Coordinates of C-alpha atoms in Angstrom, one line a residue:
M25 CA 52.8 145.4 87.7
P26 CA 52.3 143.7 84.3
E27 CA 50.5 145.9 81.6
A28 CA 47.7 143.4 81.2
E29 CA 47.0 143.4 85.0
Q30 CA 47.0 147.2 85.2
A31 CA 44.6 147.4 82.3
G32 CA 41.9 145.4 84.3
V33 CA 40.6 142.0 83.6
P34 CA 37.0 141.8 82.3
R35 CA 34.8 139.8 84.6
E36 CA 31.5 138.1 83.8
S37 CA 29.4 135.8 86.0
D38 CA 27.4 132.8 85.1
D39 CA 24.2 134.1 86.7
V40 CA 24.0 137.4 84.8
P41 CA 25.6 136.5 81.4
D42 CA 24.6 139.7 79.6
V43 CA 26.9 141.9 81.7
V44 CA 30.7 142.3 81.7
V45 CA 32.6 144.5 84.1
V46 CA 36.1 145.9 84.2
D47 CA 38.1 147.6 87.0
G48 CA 41.5 148.9 85.9
R49 CA 43.7 151.5 84.4
A50 CA 42.1 153.9 81.9
Q51 CA 43.5 153.9 78.4
S52 CA 43.3 156.0 75.3
Y53 CA 41.4 154.7 72.3
S54 CA 40.3 155.9 68.9
G55 CA 37.1 155.5 66.9
N56 CA 35.6 152.7 69.0
V57 CA 32.3 151.2 68.0
H58 CA 30.5 148.5 70.0
E59 CA 27.1 146.9 70.1
E60 CA 26.7 147.0 73.9
L61 CA 25.9 150.0 76.1
K62 CA 29.1 150.9 77.9
V63 CA 28.8 152.9 81.1
V64 CA 32.1 154.2 82.6
L65 CA 32.8 155.7 86.0
V66 CA 35.9 157.9 85.6
L67 CA 38.3 157.8 88.6
D68 CA 41.4 159.7 89.6
S69 CA 41.8 161.7 86.5
A70 CA 39.5 163.7 84.2
F71 CA 38.6 162.0 80.9
T72 CA 38.0 163.5 77.4
V73 CA 35.5 161.8 75.0
R74 CA 35.3 162.9 71.4
R75 CA 32.3 162.1 69.2
R76 CA 31.0 163.5 65.9
G77 CA 33.4 166.5 66.1
T78 CA 32.4 167.4 69.7
T79 CA 34.6 167.1 72.8
F80 CA 33.1 166.2 76.2
R81 CA 34.8 166.3 79.5
A82 CA 34.2 164.0 82.4
A83 CA 35.5 164.8 85.9
P84 CA 36.6 162.1 88.3
G85 CA 33.5 160.6 89.9
Q86 CA 31.3 161.2 86.9
L87 CA 29.6 158.6 84.6
V88 CA 30.1 158.4 80.9
A89 CA 27.3 156.5 78.9
L90 CA 28.5 155.4 75.5
H91 CA 25.5 154.0 73.6
P92 CA 25.8 151.3 70.9
D93 CA 26.7 151.9 67.3
D94 CA 28.2 155.4 67.7
A95 CA 31.9 155.9 67.0
H96 CA 33.9 157.7 69.8
S97 CA 37.4 158.3 71.0
G98 CA 38.7 159.0 74.4
T99 CA 41.8 159.7 76.5
P100 CA 42.5 160.4 80.2
D101 CA 44.3 163.6 81.2
D102 CA 46.9 161.5 83.2
L103 CA 47.6 158.1 81.8
G104 CA 49.6 157.2 84.8
S105 CA 46.9 157.7 87.4
A106 CA 43.6 157.4 85.6
R107 CA 41.3 154.5 86.4
W108 CA 37.8 153.5 85.3
L109 CA 35.1 151.1 86.2
I110 CA 33.2 149.8 83.1
M111 CA 30.0 148.0 82.8
C112 CA 29.0 146.6 79.3
L113 CA 25.3 145.8 79.0
S114 CA 24.0 143.7 76.1
P115 CA 21.1 144.9 73.8
S116 CA 19.0 142.0 75.1
L117 CA 19.4 143.1 78.7
I118 CA 18.7 146.8 77.8
A119 CA 15.5 145.6 76.1
E120 CA 14.3 144.1 79.4
A121 CA 14.4 147.5 81.1
T122 CA 13.7 150.1 78.4
T123 CA 13.8 150.9 74.7
P124 CA 17.2 151.1 72.9
D125 CA 16.7 154.7 72.0
A126 CA 16.1 155.6 75.7
V127 CA 19.8 155.1 76.4
R128 CA 21.2 157.1 73.4
F129 CA 22.8 160.3 74.8
G130 CA 23.6 163.6 73.0
D131 CA 26.0 164.4 75.8
P132 CA 27.5 161.2 77.2
V133 CA 28.7 162.7 80.5
I134 CA 26.1 162.1 83.3
P135 CA 26.8 164.6 86.2
D136 CA 24.6 162.8 88.7
A137 CA 26.4 161.8 91.9
G138 CA 23.6 159.6 93.1
L139 CA 23.5 157.6 89.9
A140 CA 27.3 157.3 90.0
E141 CA 27.1 155.8 93.5
R142 CA 24.4 153.4 92.4
F143 CA 26.6 152.4 89.5
R144 CA 29.5 151.7 91.8
A145 CA 27.4 149.5 94.0
V146 CA 26.0 147.5 91.1
H147 CA 29.4 147.2 89.6
G148 CA 30.9 146.0 92.9
S149 CA 28.3 143.2 93.2
F150 CA 30.0 141.5 90.2
Y151 CA 33.1 141.1 92.3
R152 CA 31.3 139.1 94.9
P153 CA 30.9 135.3 94.3
S154 CA 27.6 133.9 93.0
G155 CA 26.0 130.9 94.6
P156 CA 24.1 132.0 97.7
P157 CA 20.3 131.8 97.3
G158 CA 18.9 134.9 95.8
S159 CA 22.3 136.3 94.6
A160 CA 21.5 136.0 90.9
L161 CA 18.1 137.5 91.3
A162 CA 19.4 140.4 93.3
R163 CA 22.3 141.1 90.9
E164 CA 20.2 141.1 87.8
T165 CA 17.4 143.1 89.4
D166 CA 19.9 145.7 90.5
V167 CA 21.3 146.0 87.0
L168 CA 17.9 146.4 85.4
E169 CA 17.0 149.1 88.0
F170 CA 20.2 150.9 87.2
V171 CA 19.5 150.8 83.4
S172 CA 16.0 152.2 84.1
M173 CA 17.5 155.0 86.2
L174 CA 20.0 155.8 83.5
A175 CA 17.3 156.0 80.8
G176 CA 15.6 158.6 82.9
Q177 CA 18.7 160.9 82.3
S178 CA 18.5 160.7 78.5
P179 CA 16.4 162.7 76.1
G180 CA 17.2 160.1 73.4
V181 CA 19.0 160.7 70.1
E182 CA 16.9 160.4 66.9
A183 CA 18.0 158.7 63.7
E184 CA 17.9 160.5 60.4
P185 CA 14.2 161.4 59.7
G186 CA 12.4 158.7 57.7
V187 CA 15.1 156.1 58.3
G188 CA 14.7 154.8 61.8
R189 CA 16.7 151.9 63.1
R190 CA 16.0 149.4 60.3
I191 CA 18.5 150.6 57.6
P192 CA 21.4 151.0 60.0
E193 CA 20.8 147.5 61.4
I194 CA 20.7 146.1 57.8
V195 CA 24.0 147.8 57.0
R196 CA 25.7 146.7 60.3
E197 CA 24.6 143.1 59.9
Y198 CA 25.6 142.8 56.3
L199 CA 29.1 144.2 57.0
R200 CA 29.4 141.9 60.0
E201 CA 28.5 138.9 57.9
N202 CA 31.2 139.9 55.4
L203 CA 34.1 140.9 57.7
A204 CA 36.8 139.4 55.6
R205 CA 35.5 140.6 52.2
N206 CA 36.2 143.9 50.4
V207 CA 32.5 145.1 50.4
T208 CA 31.8 147.8 47.8
L209 CA 29.6 150.8 48.2
D210 CA 27.5 149.6 45.2
E211 CA 26.9 146.3 46.9
L212 CA 26.0 147.8 50.2
S213 CA 23.7 150.4 48.6
A214 CA 21.8 147.6 46.8
V215 CA 21.4 145.7 50.1
A216 CA 20.1 148.7 52.0
G217 CA 17.9 149.9 49.1
L218 CA 19.4 153.5 49.2
S219 CA 21.5 155.5 46.8
K220 CA 25.2 155.5 47.6
Y221 CA 25.1 159.1 48.7
R222 CA 22.1 158.5 51.0
L223 CA 23.7 155.4 52.4
A224 CA 26.9 157.2 53.3
H225 CA 24.8 160.0 54.9
V226 CA 22.7 157.5 57.0
C227 CA 25.9 155.7 58.2
K228 CA 27.4 159.0 59.3
A229 CA 24.2 160.1 61.0
W230 CA 23.7 156.9 62.9
F231 CA 27.2 155.5 63.5
G232 CA 29.2 158.6 63.2
L233 CA 31.4 156.8 60.6
P234 CA 31.3 156.4 56.8
P235 CA 30.7 152.8 55.7
H236 CA 34.3 151.8 55.2
K237 CA 35.3 152.9 58.6
L238 CA 32.3 151.2 60.2
H239 CA 33.4 148.0 58.5
L240 CA 36.9 148.4 59.9
R241 CA 35.5 148.9 63.4
L242 CA 33.3 145.9 63.2
R243 CA 36.3 143.8 62.1
L244 CA 38.2 145.1 65.1
D245 CA 35.3 144.3 67.4
R246 CA 35.2 140.8 66.1
S247 CA 39.0 140.4 66.5
R248 CA 38.6 141.2 70.2
E249 CA 35.9 138.5 70.5
L250 CA 38.2 135.9 68.9
L251 CA 41.1 137.0 71.0
R252 CA 39.0 136.5 74.1
H253 CA 38.4 133.0 72.9
D254 CA 42.1 132.4 72.7
M255 CA 42.4 132.1 68.9
G256 CA 45.9 132.6 67.5
I257 CA 46.6 136.2 66.5
A258 CA 47.6 135.3 62.9
E259 CA 44.4 133.3 62.5
V260 CA 42.3 136.2 63.9
A261 CA 43.9 138.5 61.3
Y262 CA 42.9 136.1 58.6
E263 CA 39.3 135.6 59.9
T264 CA 38.7 139.4 60.1
G265 CA 40.1 140.5 56.8
F266 CA 43.5 141.9 57.8
H267 CA 46.5 141.3 55.5
D268 CA 48.5 139.6 58.2
Q269 CA 49.3 139.6 61.9
P270 CA 51.5 142.8 61.8
H271 CA 48.7 144.6 60.0
L272 CA 46.2 143.6 62.7
T273 CA 48.6 144.5 65.5
R274 CA 49.3 147.9 64.0
V275 CA 45.6 148.8 63.5
F276 CA 44.5 147.2 66.8
A277 CA 47.1 149.2 68.8
Q278 CA 46.1 152.4 67.1
A279 CA 42.5 151.8 68.0
Y280 CA 42.8 150.5 71.6
G281 CA 46.2 151.6 72.9
L282 CA 47.5 148.0 73.4
T283 CA 48.5 145.2 71.2
P284 CA 46.4 142.1 70.5
A285 CA 48.9 140.0 72.5
V286 CA 48.5 142.2 75.6
Y287 CA 44.7 142.3 75.1
Q288 CA 44.6 138.5 74.9
A289 CA 46.8 138.1 77.9
T290 CA 44.2 139.8 80.1
F291 CA 41.8 136.9 79.4
R292 CA 44.0 133.8 79.6
G293 CA 42.8 132.0 82.8
A294 CA 41.7 135.3 84.3
V295 CA 38.0 135.8 83.4
W296 CA 35.9 135.2 86.5
R297 CA 32.8 133.1 86.0
G298 CA 30.9 133.2 89.2
R299 CA 33.6 131.8 91.5
D300 CA 35.3 133.6 94.3
P301 CA 38.7 134.6 92.8
Y302 CA 40.3 134.2 96.3
S303 CA 39.1 130.7 97.0
S304 CA 41.3 127.7 96.4
G305 CA 38.5 125.8 94.5

């Protein structure tokens, strides 16, 4: 089986555009940061998540909730057999069901068998074609209900006292708007209105990364988006501030466990947009 197929093809439907699901082979990754809430059902092999110097273990059948903006790494015990179901939920969808802080988890492993079964059912609904009356309404309602149930499992994780969400959001957006530039700490400190030391501390407290590593992760995240839209790999490297295509390939593979070419191959003609993948139309 081709590596791209084993990895699982992300699927999105036209009727619930703020959700992407994946069903495929689990992979190792390092220092991942994302803006979405990612919920993962671990299958067939235990999975280790590392975040902020702490290691968490998820057994097969358990959920892992990875909230936005927090760097984390992960690896399955057995790369050959491990699988996962992933659901990526946008900030705008989360806001429809709860507050962003309600889905920030100190311990990302959720040992609730009932919630895991609910997740599996909601996830599976995205593999059914859209179109029948009421299907869009039912699918989105089920997602929002699941998010609400998930929020009930979380005590929330506070930002650094006196900072809140505003400063981390300013930092993230400025770095995102300047992906291809060599942003300095002096520059970022002026934008955030904090001393360089305080800025570095806030970044570590909120994102789990110092500013320069956060910038790299945002560049990698943008590179994935451009690859999904079929931009050439060399052009992606230029747009996201990497020296050249080999530089992007090396850093991307270290972070995600597969090359940009393999990642892009999972999307070419394969992303489902509300059509039955087994139909001839």
